[in-house]
Amino acid sequence: MIGLIFGPPGSGKGTQASRVEREFGMSHLSTGEILRSEVAHGSAVGKEAARIMAAGDLVSDDLIDRIVESRLSRIDPTSNVLLDGFPRTTEQAKALDAMLEPRTVDFVVSLDVPEALLIDRLLHRAAVEGRADDTREAIMERMREYHSRTASVLDHYREQVVSVLEVDGVGDVDAVFDRVRQAIKKLAASKPRARGI
Ligand code: ADP
């Protein structure tokens, strides 16, 4: 099974992805986490990405595609994978299709949260965690990038008749996870090749 967790910045993708990973035994790959770790280690990739991320912009498709391809090649091809933060552009979605061949994306969990709440959550996280891209300016830029380049990724999957599971992302972590779990279980019951999860 290949699943994606999708949603705007602050929608809780990373938190829900960790729970899905545990519940369904999937390998979780977060491009945001990979990039933050590269930045922390001061690698060549990290040096290239740090300034772009801090400004709330997207790093280049080419760089992120190479990172994901190399990580996927290290994962057992029969295992269940949950991608978080990728693909973030239609170009990345097309690159992912080519990387996965002959496998395909089985489902997309899309977390739905109103924008005013997203901004509140991100400003709160800025106060608690101090992530470099959680300044008000970078947050607004990430929202703009989401609307102009990322939101359309869902259309890519809808056109391919991939199941897009829309989940209400408002509420506490457990309540949201309950909805995510139900949605994945319902899908698994209706799709023969998804029964393994
Ligand atoms: P969030 O969704 O909360 O903004 P992430 O942790 O998923 O946070 O990503 C943080 C930053 O890392 C993004 O704003 C972007 O700069 C970079 N990034 C992560 N994934 C991608 C991607 N697939 N393509 C381009 N940039 C990415």
mmCIF file of C-alpha atoms and ligand atoms in Angstrom:
data_model
loop_
_atom_site.group_PDB
_atom_site.id
_atom_site.type_symbol
_atom_site.label_atom_id
_atom_site.label_comp_id
_atom_site.label_asym_id
_atom_site.label_seq_id
_atom_site.Cartn_x
_atom_site.Cartn_y
_atom_site.Cartn_z
ATOM 1 C CA MET A 1 0.000 0.000 0.000
ATOM 2 C CA ILE A 2 1.177 3.484 -0.811
ATOM 3 C CA GLY A 3 -0.668 6.241 1.043
ATOM 4 C CA LEU A 4 -0.265 9.991 1.117
ATOM 5 C CA ILE A 5 -1.157 12.337 3.912
ATOM 6 C CA PHE A 6 -2.075 15.676 2.479
ATOM 7 C CA GLY A 7 -3.137 19.055 3.788
ATOM 8 C CA PRO A 8 -2.124 22.679 4.217
ATOM 9 C CA PRO A 9 0.643 23.765 6.628
ATOM 10 C CA GLY A 10 -0.608 23.366 10.192
ATOM 11 C CA SER A 11 -3.254 20.769 9.298
ATOM 12 C CA GLY A 12 -1.557 18.161 11.496
ATOM 13 C CA LYS A 13 -0.121 15.938 8.741
ATOM 14 C CA GLY A 14 3.010 14.992 10.667
ATOM 15 C CA THR A 15 1.145 14.193 13.897
ATOM 16 C CA GLN A 16 -1.481 12.083 12.153
ATOM 17 C CA ALA A 17 1.143 10.396 9.960
ATOM 18 C CA SER A 18 3.008 9.102 13.032
ATOM 19 C CA ARG A 19 -0.238 7.636 14.375
ATOM 20 C CA VAL A 20 -1.125 6.030 11.018
ATOM 21 C CA GLU A 21 2.408 4.634 10.793
ATOM 22 C CA ARG A 22 1.976 2.856 14.154
ATOM 23 C CA GLU A 23 -1.610 1.717 13.634
ATOM 24 C CA PHE A 24 -1.199 0.324 10.115
ATOM 25 C CA GLY A 25 2.491 -0.648 10.119
ATOM 26 C CA MET A 26 3.512 1.738 7.363
ATOM 27 C CA SER A 27 6.954 3.281 6.794
ATOM 28 C CA HIS A 28 6.534 7.023 7.229
ATOM 29 C CA LEU A 29 8.545 9.334 4.977
ATOM 30 C CA SER A 30 8.251 13.065 5.735
ATOM 31 C CA THR A 31 10.054 15.389 3.338
ATOM 32 C CA GLY A 32 9.804 18.263 5.866
ATOM 33 C CA GLU A 33 11.545 16.118 8.506
ATOM 34 C CA ILE A 34 14.184 14.890 6.066
ATOM 35 C CA LEU A 35 14.962 18.478 5.028
ATOM 36 C CA ARG A 36 15.076 19.747 8.640
ATOM 37 C CA SER A 37 17.511 16.961 9.493
ATOM 38 C CA GLU A 38 19.697 17.864 6.472
ATOM 39 C CA VAL A 39 19.679 21.506 7.623
ATOM 40 C CA ALA A 40 20.598 20.472 11.197
ATOM 41 C CA HIS A 41 23.530 18.397 9.889
ATOM 42 C CA GLY A 42 24.732 21.209 7.642
ATOM 43 C CA SER A 43 24.878 18.895 4.600
ATOM 44 C CA ALA A 44 25.111 20.254 1.047
ATOM 45 C CA VAL A 45 21.380 19.638 0.592
ATOM 46 C CA GLY A 46 20.683 21.329 3.939
ATOM 47 C CA LYS A 47 22.692 24.385 2.947
ATOM 48 C CA GLU A 48 20.760 24.627 -0.308
ATOM 49 C CA ALA A 49 17.375 24.201 1.420
ATOM 50 C CA ALA A 50 17.746 26.239 4.642
ATOM 51 C CA ARG A 51 17.134 29.724 3.264
ATOM 52 C CA ILE A 52 14.294 28.589 0.978
ATOM 53 C CA MET A 53 12.505 26.803 3.831
ATOM 54 C CA ALA A 54 12.938 29.669 6.292
ATOM 55 C CA ALA A 55 11.249 31.993 3.783
ATOM 56 C CA GLY A 56 8.304 29.579 3.481
ATOM 57 C CA ASP A 57 9.057 28.752 -0.161
ATOM 58 C CA LEU A 58 9.188 25.299 -1.719
ATOM 59 C CA VAL A 59 12.554 23.748 -2.466
ATOM 60 C CA SER A 60 13.048 22.735 -6.105
ATOM 61 C CA ASP A 61 11.121 19.777 -7.497
ATOM 62 C CA ASP A 62 14.358 18.336 -8.779
ATOM 63 C CA LEU A 63 16.030 18.307 -5.353
ATOM 64 C CA ILE A 64 13.039 16.882 -3.517
ATOM 65 C CA ASP A 65 12.379 14.244 -6.197
ATOM 66 C CA ARG A 66 15.973 13.021 -5.868
ATOM 67 C CA ILE A 67 15.662 12.829 -2.074
ATOM 68 C CA VAL A 68 12.418 10.853 -2.210
ATOM 69 C CA GLU A 69 13.651 8.527 -4.936
ATOM 70 C CA SER A 70 16.751 7.675 -2.934
ATOM 71 C CA ARG A 71 14.723 7.054 0.279
ATOM 72 C CA LEU A 72 12.148 4.926 -1.537
ATOM 73 C CA SER A 73 14.884 2.818 -3.098
ATOM 74 C CA ARG A 74 16.033 1.869 0.425
ATOM 75 C CA ILE A 75 12.566 0.689 1.491
ATOM 76 C CA ASP A 76 11.470 -2.895 0.853
ATOM 77 C CA PRO A 77 9.312 -2.632 -2.316
ATOM 78 C CA THR A 78 6.586 -4.801 -0.788
ATOM 79 C CA SER A 79 6.198 -2.669 2.334
ATOM 80 C CA ASN A 80 3.450 -0.157 3.081
ATOM 81 C CA VAL A 81 4.593 3.434 2.721
ATOM 82 C CA LEU A 82 3.041 6.665 3.953
ATOM 83 C CA LEU A 83 4.348 9.839 2.332
ATOM 84 C CA ASP A 84 3.933 13.106 4.227
ATOM 85 C CA GLY A 85 4.678 16.483 2.619
ATOM 86 C CA PHE A 86 5.278 14.969 -0.824
ATOM 87 C CA PRO A 87 4.132 15.437 -3.543
ATOM 88 C CA ARG A 88 3.583 19.161 -3.099
ATOM 89 C CA THR A 89 3.335 20.142 -6.767
ATOM 90 C CA THR A 90 1.748 18.466 -9.799
ATOM 91 C CA GLU A 91 5.261 17.974 -11.215
ATOM 92 C CA GLN A 92 6.265 16.087 -8.064
ATOM 93 C CA ALA A 93 3.105 13.968 -8.322
ATOM 94 C CA LYS A 94 4.057 12.994 -11.888
ATOM 95 C CA ALA A 95 7.629 12.230 -10.790
ATOM 96 C CA LEU A 96 6.267 10.048 -7.982
ATOM 97 C CA ASP A 97 4.081 8.102 -10.427
ATOM 98 C CA ALA A 98 7.193 7.329 -12.476
ATOM 99 C CA MET A 99 9.227 6.331 -9.371
ATOM 100 C CA LEU A 100 6.560 3.947 -8.112
ATOM 101 C CA GLU A 101 5.924 2.197 -11.410
ATOM 102 C CA PRO A 102 4.494 -0.508 -11.518
ATOM 103 C CA ARG A 103 2.952 0.346 -8.136
ATOM 104 C CA THR A 104 0.518 3.243 -7.772
ATOM 105 C CA VAL A 105 -0.719 5.467 -4.964
ATOM 106 C CA ASP A 106 -3.603 3.658 -3.246
ATOM 107 C CA PHE A 107 -5.093 6.436 -1.160
ATOM 108 C CA VAL A 108 -4.737 10.068 -0.156
ATOM 109 C CA VAL A 109 -5.870 11.254 3.279
ATOM 110 C CA SER A 110 -6.667 14.944 2.921
ATOM 111 C CA LEU A 111 -6.980 16.919 6.166
ATOM 112 C CA ASP A 112 -9.431 19.752 6.004
ATOM 113 C CA VAL A 113 -8.925 22.702 8.392
ATOM 114 C CA PRO A 114 -10.156 26.317 7.982
ATOM 115 C CA GLU A 115 -7.377 28.792 7.227
ATOM 116 C CA ALA A 116 -7.917 30.998 10.301
ATOM 117 C CA LEU A 117 -7.390 27.967 12.544
ATOM 118 C CA LEU A 118 -4.282 26.903 10.590
ATOM 119 C CA ILE A 119 -2.691 30.293 11.166
ATOM 120 C CA ASP A 120 -3.542 30.171 14.901
ATOM 121 C CA ARG A 121 -2.015 26.703 15.206
ATOM 122 C CA LEU A 122 1.176 27.712 13.377
ATOM 123 C CA LEU A 123 1.626 30.870 15.447
ATOM 124 C CA HIS A 124 1.127 28.805 18.587
ATOM 125 C CA ARG A 125 3.728 26.261 17.380
ATOM 126 C CA ALA A 126 6.088 29.173 16.674
ATOM 127 C CA ALA A 127 5.857 30.185 20.330
ATOM 128 C CA VAL A 128 6.356 26.610 21.599
ATOM 129 C CA GLU A 129 8.835 25.024 19.154
ATOM 130 C CA GLY A 130 10.445 27.974 17.405
ATOM 131 C CA ARG A 131 10.687 26.285 13.985
ATOM 132 C CA ALA A 132 12.630 28.524 11.587
ATOM 133 C CA ASP A 133 9.708 28.740 9.139
ATOM 134 C CA ASP A 134 7.052 29.572 11.738
ATOM 135 C CA THR A 135 7.425 33.359 11.538
ATOM 136 C CA ARG A 136 4.252 35.209 10.536
ATOM 137 C CA GLU A 137 5.753 36.177 7.176
ATOM 138 C CA ALA A 138 6.900 32.634 6.352
ATOM 139 C CA ILE A 139 3.535 31.222 7.446
ATOM 140 C CA MET A 140 1.679 33.523 5.049
ATOM 141 C CA GLU A 141 4.088 32.571 2.248
ATOM 142 C CA ARG A 142 3.540 28.832 2.939
ATOM 143 C CA MET A 143 -0.235 29.395 2.727
ATOM 144 C CA ARG A 144 0.180 31.216 -0.590
ATOM 145 C CA GLU A 145 2.374 28.408 -1.957
ATOM 146 C CA TYR A 146 -0.162 25.841 -0.769
ATOM 147 C CA HIS A 147 -3.007 27.525 -2.638
ATOM 148 C CA SER A 148 -1.069 28.311 -5.797
ATOM 149 C CA ARG A 149 0.956 25.086 -6.218
ATOM 150 C CA THR A 150 -0.054 22.329 -3.800
ATOM 151 C CA ALA A 151 -3.856 22.241 -3.595
ATOM 152 C CA SER A 152 -4.088 21.129 -7.254
ATOM 153 C CA VAL A 153 -2.173 17.916 -6.428
ATOM 154 C CA LEU A 154 -5.521 16.519 -5.229
ATOM 155 C CA ASP A 155 -6.940 16.980 -8.744
ATOM 156 C CA HIS A 156 -4.067 14.915 -10.121
ATOM 157 C CA TYR A 157 -5.157 11.982 -7.930
ATOM 158 C CA ARG A 158 -8.873 12.512 -8.478
ATOM 159 C CA GLU A 159 -8.265 12.352 -12.245
ATOM 160 C CA GLN A 160 -6.473 9.029 -11.749
ATOM 161 C CA VAL A 161 -9.392 7.744 -9.684
ATOM 162 C CA VAL A 162 -7.191 7.360 -6.619
ATOM 163 C CA SER A 163 -9.314 7.367 -3.436
ATOM 164 C CA VAL A 164 -9.110 10.787 -1.834
ATOM 165 C CA LEU A 165 -10.300 10.448 1.777
ATOM 166 C CA GLU A 166 -11.395 13.870 2.982
ATOM 167 C CA VAL A 167 -11.139 14.076 6.751
ATOM 168 C CA ASP A 168 -12.253 16.890 9.034
ATOM 169 C CA GLY A 169 -9.011 17.971 10.736
ATOM 170 C CA VAL A 170 -10.638 20.127 13.421
ATOM 171 C CA GLY A 171 -10.593 18.740 16.958
ATOM 172 C CA ASP A 172 -8.041 17.125 19.252
ATOM 173 C CA VAL A 173 -5.420 14.714 17.924
ATOM 174 C CA ASP A 174 -7.324 11.601 19.074
ATOM 175 C CA ALA A 175 -10.617 12.735 17.564
ATOM 176 C CA VAL A 176 -8.985 13.499 14.206
ATOM 177 C CA PHE A 177 -7.057 10.222 14.265
ATOM 178 C CA ASP A 178 -10.288 8.327 14.893
ATOM 179 C CA ARG A 179 -11.703 9.805 11.675
ATOM 180 C CA VAL A 180 -8.487 9.057 9.753
ATOM 181 C CA ARG A 181 -8.447 5.455 10.993
ATOM 182 C CA GLN A 182 -12.100 4.893 10.096
ATOM 183 C CA ALA A 183 -11.563 6.309 6.616
ATOM 184 C CA ILE A 184 -8.548 4.062 5.931
ATOM 185 C CA LYS A 185 -10.297 0.985 7.346
ATOM 186 C CA LYS A 186 -13.357 1.609 5.219
ATOM 187 C CA LEU A 187 -11.171 1.943 2.146
ATOM 188 C CA ALA A 188 -9.183 -1.206 2.998
ATOM 189 C CA ALA A 189 -12.428 -3.172 3.320
ATOM 190 C CA SER A 190 -13.576 -2.054 -0.116
ATOM 191 C CA LYS A 191 -10.295 -2.585 -1.994
ATOM 192 C CA PRO A 192 -9.025 -6.149 -2.346
ATOM 193 C CA ARG A 193 -5.361 -5.196 -2.649
ATOM 194 C CA ALA A 194 -5.595 -2.897 0.352
ATOM 195 C CA ARG A 195 -6.716 -5.679 2.689
ATOM 196 C CA GLY A 196 -3.161 -6.343 3.772
ATOM 197 C CA ILE A 197 -3.064 -3.277 5.985
HETATM 198 P P1 ADP B 1 4.328 22.320 6.720
HETATM 199 O O1 ADP B 1 3.418 21.465 5.905
HETATM 200 O O2 ADP B 1 3.877 22.470 8.146
HETATM 201 O O3 ADP B 1 4.615 23.646 6.088
HETATM 202 P P2 ADP B 1 6.636 20.490 6.309
HETATM 203 O O4 ADP B 1 7.361 20.012 7.494
HETATM 204 O O5 ADP B 1 5.874 19.477 5.520
HETATM 205 O O6 ADP B 1 5.720 21.636 6.881
HETATM 206 O O7 ADP B 1 7.629 21.251 5.300
HETATM 207 C C1 ADP B 1 8.420 22.327 5.729
HETATM 208 C C2 ADP B 1 9.094 23.006 4.528
HETATM 209 O O8 ADP B 1 9.966 22.058 3.862
HETATM 210 C C3 ADP B 1 8.172 23.510 3.424
HETATM 211 O O9 ADP B 1 7.629 24.778 3.702
HETATM 212 C C4 ADP B 1 9.141 23.523 2.226
HETATM 213 O O10 ADP B 1 10.011 24.640 2.274
HETATM 214 C C5 ADP B 1 9.978 22.282 2.439
HETATM 215 N N1 ADP B 1 9.380 21.093 1.779
HETATM 216 C C6 ADP B 1 8.913 19.976 2.402
HETATM 217 N N2 ADP B 1 8.436 19.096 1.496
HETATM 218 C C7 ADP B 1 8.601 19.678 0.268
HETATM 219 C C8 ADP B 1 8.296 19.288 -1.062
HETATM 220 N N3 ADP B 1 7.707 18.112 -1.333
HETATM 221 N N4 ADP B 1 8.617 20.145 -2.068
HETATM 222 C C9 ADP B 1 9.187 21.307 -1.832
HETATM 223 N N5 ADP B 1 9.499 21.763 -0.597
HETATM 224 C C10 ADP B 1 9.219 20.952 0.453
#
